[in-house]
PDB file of C-alpha atoms in Angstrom:
ATOM      1  CA  UNK B   2      -6.409  41.928 -68.306  1.00 49.00           C
ATOM      2  CA  UNK B   3      -8.688  39.221 -66.780  1.00 49.00           C
ATOM      3  CA  UNK B   4     -10.493  39.860 -63.559  1.00 53.00           C
ATOM      4  CA  UNK B   5      -9.793  36.926 -60.652  1.00 50.00           C
ATOM      5  CA  UNK B   6     -12.259  36.121 -58.503  1.00 50.00           C
ATOM      6  CA  UNK B   7     -11.330  37.397 -55.270  1.00 46.00           C
ATOM      7  CA  UNK B   8     -12.817  33.966 -53.558  1.00 49.00           C
ATOM      8  CA  UNK B   9     -11.301  31.496 -56.268  1.00 54.00           C
ATOM      9  CA  UNK B  10      -7.560  33.515 -55.200  1.00 59.00           C
ATOM     10  CA  UNK B  11      -8.554  32.902 -51.128  1.00 61.00           C
ATOM     11  CA  UNK B  12      -8.932  29.032 -51.805  1.00 76.00           C
ATOM     12  CA  UNK B  13      -5.945  28.594 -53.431  1.00 79.00           C
ATOM     13  CA  UNK B  14      -4.155  30.338 -50.816  1.00 78.00           C
ATOM     14  CA  UNK B  15      -5.422  28.388 -48.301  1.00 81.00           C
ATOM     15  CA  UNK B  16      -5.145  25.187 -50.429  1.00 86.00           C
ATOM     16  CA  UNK B  17      -1.679  26.019 -50.488  1.00 87.00           C
ATOM     17  CA  UNK B  18      -1.349  26.740 -46.677  1.00 88.00           C
ATOM     18  CA  UNK B  19      -2.420  23.581 -45.894  1.00 89.00           C
ATOM     19  CA  UNK B  20      -0.460  21.483 -48.391  1.00 93.00           C
ATOM     20  CA  UNK B  21       2.695  23.332 -46.901  1.00 94.00           C
ATOM     21  CA  UNK B  22       1.004  22.841 -43.780  1.00 94.00           C
ATOM     22  CA  UNK B  23       0.708  19.052 -44.066  1.00 93.00           C
ATOM     23  CA  UNK B  24       4.064  18.351 -45.909  1.00 94.00           C
ATOM     24  CA  UNK B  25       5.220  19.839 -42.163  1.00 94.00           C
ATOM     25  CA  UNK B  26       3.894  17.260 -40.433  1.00 93.00           C
ATOM     26  CA  UNK B  27       4.485  14.430 -42.562  1.00 92.00           C
ATOM     27  CA  UNK B  28       8.159  15.551 -42.085  1.00 93.00           C
ATOM     28  CA  UNK B  29       8.378  16.457 -38.231  1.00 94.00           C
ATOM     29  CA  UNK B  30       5.750  13.618 -37.451  1.00 92.00           C
ATOM     30  CA  UNK B  31       4.044  16.747 -35.700  1.00 94.00           C
ATOM     31  CA  UNK B  32       0.981  18.117 -36.412  1.00 94.00           C
ATOM     32  CA  UNK B  33       1.023  21.719 -37.679  1.00 95.00           C
ATOM     33  CA  UNK B  34      -1.158  24.897 -36.308  1.00 94.00           C
ATOM     34  CA  UNK B  35      -2.903  27.277 -37.850  1.00 94.00           C
ATOM     35  CA  UNK B  36      -4.943  30.458 -37.413  1.00 92.00           C
ATOM     36  CA  UNK B  37      -7.601  29.692 -39.484  1.00 87.00           C
ATOM     37  CA  UNK B  38      -9.056  33.144 -40.102  1.00 84.00           C
ATOM     38  CA  UNK B  39      -5.446  35.279 -40.730  1.00 87.00           C
ATOM     39  CA  UNK B  40      -5.332  36.054 -43.817  1.00 85.00           C
ATOM     40  CA  UNK B  41      -1.737  36.732 -44.236  1.00 86.00           C
ATOM     41  CA  UNK B  42       0.771  34.195 -45.135  1.00 90.00           C
ATOM     42  CA  UNK B  43       2.362  32.318 -42.116  1.00 94.00           C
ATOM     43  CA  UNK B  44       5.733  31.455 -42.221  1.00 95.00           C
ATOM     44  CA  UNK B  45       6.496  27.429 -41.063  1.00 96.00           C
ATOM     45  CA  UNK B  46       9.073  26.571 -38.711  1.00 96.00           C
ATOM     46  CA  UNK B  47      10.455  23.335 -36.401  1.00 95.00           C
ATOM     47  CA  UNK B  48      12.636  23.002 -33.730  1.00 95.00           C
ATOM     48  CA  UNK B  49      14.747  19.976 -32.648  1.00 94.00           C
ATOM     49  CA  UNK B  50      16.536  18.809 -29.534  1.00 92.00           C
ATOM     50  CA  UNK B  51      18.064  16.159 -28.190  1.00 87.00           C
ATOM     51  CA  UNK B  52      20.329  12.666 -28.878  1.00 83.00           C
ATOM     52  CA  UNK B  53      19.920  11.694 -31.195  1.00 86.00           C
ATOM     53  CA  UNK B  54      17.687  14.658 -32.087  1.00 90.00           C
ATOM     54  CA  UNK B  55      14.380  14.181 -33.110  1.00 93.00           C
ATOM     55  CA  UNK B  56      11.928  17.647 -33.498  1.00 94.00           C
ATOM     56  CA  UNK B  57      10.255  19.248 -30.628  1.00 95.00           C
ATOM     57  CA  UNK B  58       7.920  21.637 -32.336  1.00 96.00           C
ATOM     58  CA  UNK B  59       6.122  23.097 -35.452  1.00 96.00           C
ATOM     59  CA  UNK B  60       5.509  26.943 -35.685  1.00 97.00           C
ATOM     60  CA  UNK B  61       3.357  29.197 -38.216  1.00 97.00           C
ATOM     61  CA  UNK B  62       5.001  32.608 -37.857  1.00 96.00           C
ATOM     62  CA  UNK B  63       2.423  35.635 -38.873  1.00 95.00           C
ATOM     63  CA  UNK B  64       3.307  39.586 -39.218  1.00 86.00           C
ATOM     64  CA  UNK B  65       2.606  41.379 -36.269  1.00 84.00           C
ATOM     65  CA  UNK B  66       4.187  38.916 -33.200  1.00 88.00           C
ATOM     66  CA  UNK B  67       1.372  35.979 -33.850  1.00 94.00           C
ATOM     67  CA  UNK B  68       2.057  32.899 -33.812  1.00 95.00           C
ATOM     68  CA  UNK B  69       0.665  29.152 -33.364  1.00 96.00           C
ATOM     69  CA  UNK B  70       2.821  26.348 -32.314  1.00 96.00           C
ATOM     70  CA  UNK B  71       2.809  22.349 -31.800  1.00 96.00           C
ATOM     71  CA  UNK B  72       4.703  20.771 -28.871  1.00 96.00           C
ATOM     72  CA  UNK B  73       5.846  16.787 -28.318  1.00 93.00           C
ATOM     73  CA  UNK B  74       4.498  15.538 -25.188  1.00 90.00           C
ATOM     74  CA  UNK B  75       7.465  16.322 -22.226  1.00 85.00           C
ATOM     75  CA  UNK B  76       8.416  19.289 -23.834  1.00 90.00           C
ATOM     76  CA  UNK B  77       7.257  22.721 -22.262  1.00 95.00           C
ATOM     77  CA  UNK B  78       3.935  23.587 -20.064  1.00 95.00           C
ATOM     78  CA  UNK B  79       1.388  25.616 -21.422  1.00 96.00           C
ATOM     79  CA  UNK B  80       2.018  27.962 -18.654  1.00 96.00           C
ATOM     80  CA  UNK B  81       5.222  27.904 -19.715  1.00 96.00           C
ATOM     81  CA  UNK B  82       4.531  28.702 -22.861  1.00 97.00           C
ATOM     82  CA  UNK B  83       2.854  31.729 -22.739  1.00 97.00           C
ATOM     83  CA  UNK B  84       5.035  33.598 -20.722  1.00 96.00           C
ATOM     84  CA  UNK B  85       7.225  32.417 -23.063  1.00 96.00           C
ATOM     85  CA  UNK B  86       4.887  33.748 -25.475  1.00 96.00           C
ATOM     86  CA  UNK B  87       4.636  37.396 -23.725  1.00 96.00           C
ATOM     87  CA  UNK B  88       7.446  37.472 -20.806  1.00 95.00           C
ATOM     88  CA  UNK B  89       6.031  41.190 -20.152  1.00 93.00           C
ATOM     89  CA  UNK B  90       2.779  39.972 -18.874  1.00 94.00           C
ATOM     90  CA  UNK B  91       1.880  40.291 -15.304  1.00 90.00           C
ATOM     91  CA  UNK B  92      -0.456  36.787 -14.373  1.00 92.00           C
ATOM     92  CA  UNK B  93      -1.539  33.379 -16.156  1.00 94.00           C
ATOM     93  CA  UNK B  94      -5.267  32.771 -15.573  1.00 95.00           C
ATOM     94  CA  UNK B  95      -7.443  30.542 -17.104  1.00 95.00           C
ATOM     95  CA  UNK B  96      -8.329  29.627 -20.249  1.00 90.00           C
ATOM     96  CA  UNK B  97     -10.599  28.032 -22.848  1.00 87.00           C
ATOM     97  CA  UNK B  98      -8.347  26.756 -26.484  1.00 85.00           C
ATOM     98  CA  UNK B  99     -10.448  26.017 -29.090  1.00 78.00           C
ATOM     99  CA  UNK B 100      -9.336  22.911 -30.754  1.00 76.00           C
ATOM    100  CA  UNK B 101     -10.709  20.365 -33.492  1.00 70.00           C
ATOM    101  CA  UNK B 102     -12.950  18.608 -31.723  1.00 74.00           C
ATOM    102  CA  UNK B 103     -13.715  20.120 -29.074  1.00 79.00           C
ATOM    103  CA  UNK B 104     -12.751  23.479 -26.247  1.00 84.00           C
ATOM    104  CA  UNK B 105     -10.072  22.680 -23.918  1.00 87.00           C
ATOM    105  CA  UNK B 106      -8.563  23.994 -20.896  1.00 92.00           C
ATOM    106  CA  UNK B 107      -5.668  25.831 -20.294  1.00 94.00           C
ATOM    107  CA  UNK B 108      -3.656  29.296 -19.547  1.00 96.00           C
ATOM    108  CA  UNK B 109      -3.845  32.530 -20.665  1.00 94.00           C
ATOM    109  CA  UNK B 110      -2.274  35.758 -20.909  1.00 95.00           C
ATOM    110  CA  UNK B 111      -2.183  39.217 -22.215  1.00 94.00           C
ATOM    111  CA  UNK B 112      -0.002  41.689 -22.802  1.00 94.00           C
ATOM    112  CA  UNK B 113       0.538  45.213 -25.347  1.00 92.00           C
ATOM    113  CA  UNK B 114      -2.623  44.134 -27.037  1.00 91.00           C
ATOM    114  CA  UNK B 115      -2.110  40.188 -27.844  1.00 93.00           C
ATOM    115  CA  UNK B 116      -3.584  37.298 -26.072  1.00 93.00           C
ATOM    116  CA  UNK B 117      -1.560  33.779 -25.826  1.00 95.00           C
ATOM    117  CA  UNK B 118      -3.215  30.795 -25.043  1.00 94.00           C
ATOM    118  CA  UNK B 119      -1.646  27.351 -24.432  1.00 95.00           C
ATOM    119  CA  UNK B 120      -3.323  23.685 -23.495  1.00 94.00           C
ATOM    120  CA  UNK B 121      -2.431  20.139 -23.830  1.00 92.00           C
ATOM    121  CA  UNK B 122      -5.435  18.570 -26.818  1.00 89.00           C
ATOM    122  CA  UNK B 123      -4.526  14.604 -27.134  1.00 87.00           C
ATOM    123  CA  UNK B 124      -1.331  15.024 -25.720  1.00 89.00           C
ATOM    124  CA  UNK B 125      -0.142  17.582 -28.302  1.00 91.00           C
ATOM    125  CA  UNK B 126       0.880  21.117 -26.391  1.00 94.00           C
ATOM    126  CA  UNK B 127      -0.726  23.762 -28.148  1.00 94.00           C
ATOM    127  CA  UNK B 128       0.386  27.170 -27.949  1.00 95.00           C
ATOM    128  CA  UNK B 129      -1.686  30.950 -29.945  1.00 94.00           C
ATOM    129  CA  UNK B 130      -0.438  34.310 -30.293  1.00 95.00           C
ATOM    130  CA  UNK B 131      -3.621  36.567 -31.423  1.00 92.00           C
ATOM    131  CA  UNK B 132      -4.907  39.364 -31.146  1.00 90.00           C
ATOM    132  CA  UNK B 133      -6.655  40.379 -27.836  1.00 89.00           C
ATOM    133  CA  UNK B 134     -10.160  40.883 -28.499  1.00 84.00           C
ATOM    134  CA  UNK B 135     -10.259  42.063 -24.688  1.00 80.00           C
ATOM    135  CA  UNK B 136     -13.484  39.113 -23.992  1.00 68.00           C
ATOM    136  CA  UNK B 137     -15.495  41.414 -27.064  1.00 70.00           C
ATOM    137  CA  UNK B 138     -14.564  38.682 -29.359  1.00 68.00           C
ATOM    138  CA  UNK B 139     -15.266  35.070 -30.485  1.00 69.00           C
ATOM    139  CA  UNK B 140     -12.025  32.075 -29.375  1.00 68.00           C
ATOM    140  CA  UNK B 141      -9.696  32.238 -31.997  1.00 74.00           C
ATOM    141  CA  UNK B 142     -10.359  29.797 -34.974  1.00 79.00           C
ATOM    142  CA  UNK B 143      -7.652  27.335 -35.276  1.00 84.00           C
ATOM    143  CA  UNK B 144      -6.850  24.692 -37.887  1.00 88.00           C
ATOM    144  CA  UNK B 145      -4.643  22.130 -36.742  1.00 88.00           C
ATOM    145  CA  UNK B 146      -3.437  20.358 -39.723  1.00 92.00           C
ATOM    146  CA  UNK B 147      -2.074  16.737 -39.987  1.00 88.00           C
ATOM    147  CA  UNK B 148      -4.289  15.260 -36.918  1.00 81.00           C
ATOM    148  CA  UNK B 149      -5.991  12.737 -39.230  1.00 78.00           C
ATOM    149  CA  UNK B 150      -2.891  11.070 -40.109  1.00 74.00           C
ATOM    150  CA  UNK B 151      -0.619  11.176 -37.316  1.00 76.00           C
ATOM    151  CA  UNK B 152      -1.357   9.555 -33.426  1.00 74.00           C
ATOM    152  CA  UNK B 153      -1.551  11.049 -30.878  1.00 80.00           C
ATOM    153  CA  UNK B 154       0.596  13.109 -28.223  1.00 77.00           C
ATOM    154  CA  UNK B 155       4.101  11.502 -29.424  1.00 82.00           C
ATOM    155  CA  UNK B 156       7.270  12.284 -29.650  1.00 83.00           C
ATOM    156  CA  UNK B 157       8.228  13.810 -33.135  1.00 88.00           C
ATOM    157  CA  UNK B 158      10.887  12.224 -35.780  1.00 89.00           C
ATOM    158  CA  UNK B 159      14.448  12.445 -35.758  1.00 90.00           C
ATOM    159  CA  UNK B 160      15.562  14.819 -37.241  1.00 87.00           C
ATOM    160  CA  UNK B 161      18.008  14.273 -40.589  1.00 76.00           C
ATOM    161  CA  UNK B 162      20.853  16.366 -41.610  1.00 53.00           C
ATOM    162  CA  UNK B 163      21.675  17.714 -38.610  1.00 42.00           C
ATOM    163  CA  UNK B 164      19.112  20.538 -38.590  1.00 38.00           C
TER     164      UNK B 164
END
């Protein structure tokens, strides 16, 4: 039996995750937001709406209720996303969201050990739900896939196949 190099395995998994996210971004015309330090493999998804149908968001879902989403312009507001993500949260507060090149102001809520933050960056509305560090941890590391090939904040591509 050949020993496995854990660093190589992790790098391979990260590269595969990035390729899947890039393919989803190319298909939908919407970037994909990943929780960069989350070791679990995300389940990638999308939403579509309207007539004719266009893609409206990309979603990366992780275990334990963690997730990251990117919505097109004219979609839900950051506050709507946070309230939808954590419906049991009593209040929302201003919060800082880490984006690929800078920090941006948004909205956050805490409930049941989770922290939801949402904000607008380059026309895209970003949401992430992570474990709540209760003020003791760093801002979660995020990876936004597809921003290098897509124009900023625009409607998603037409949704084919009636999905």
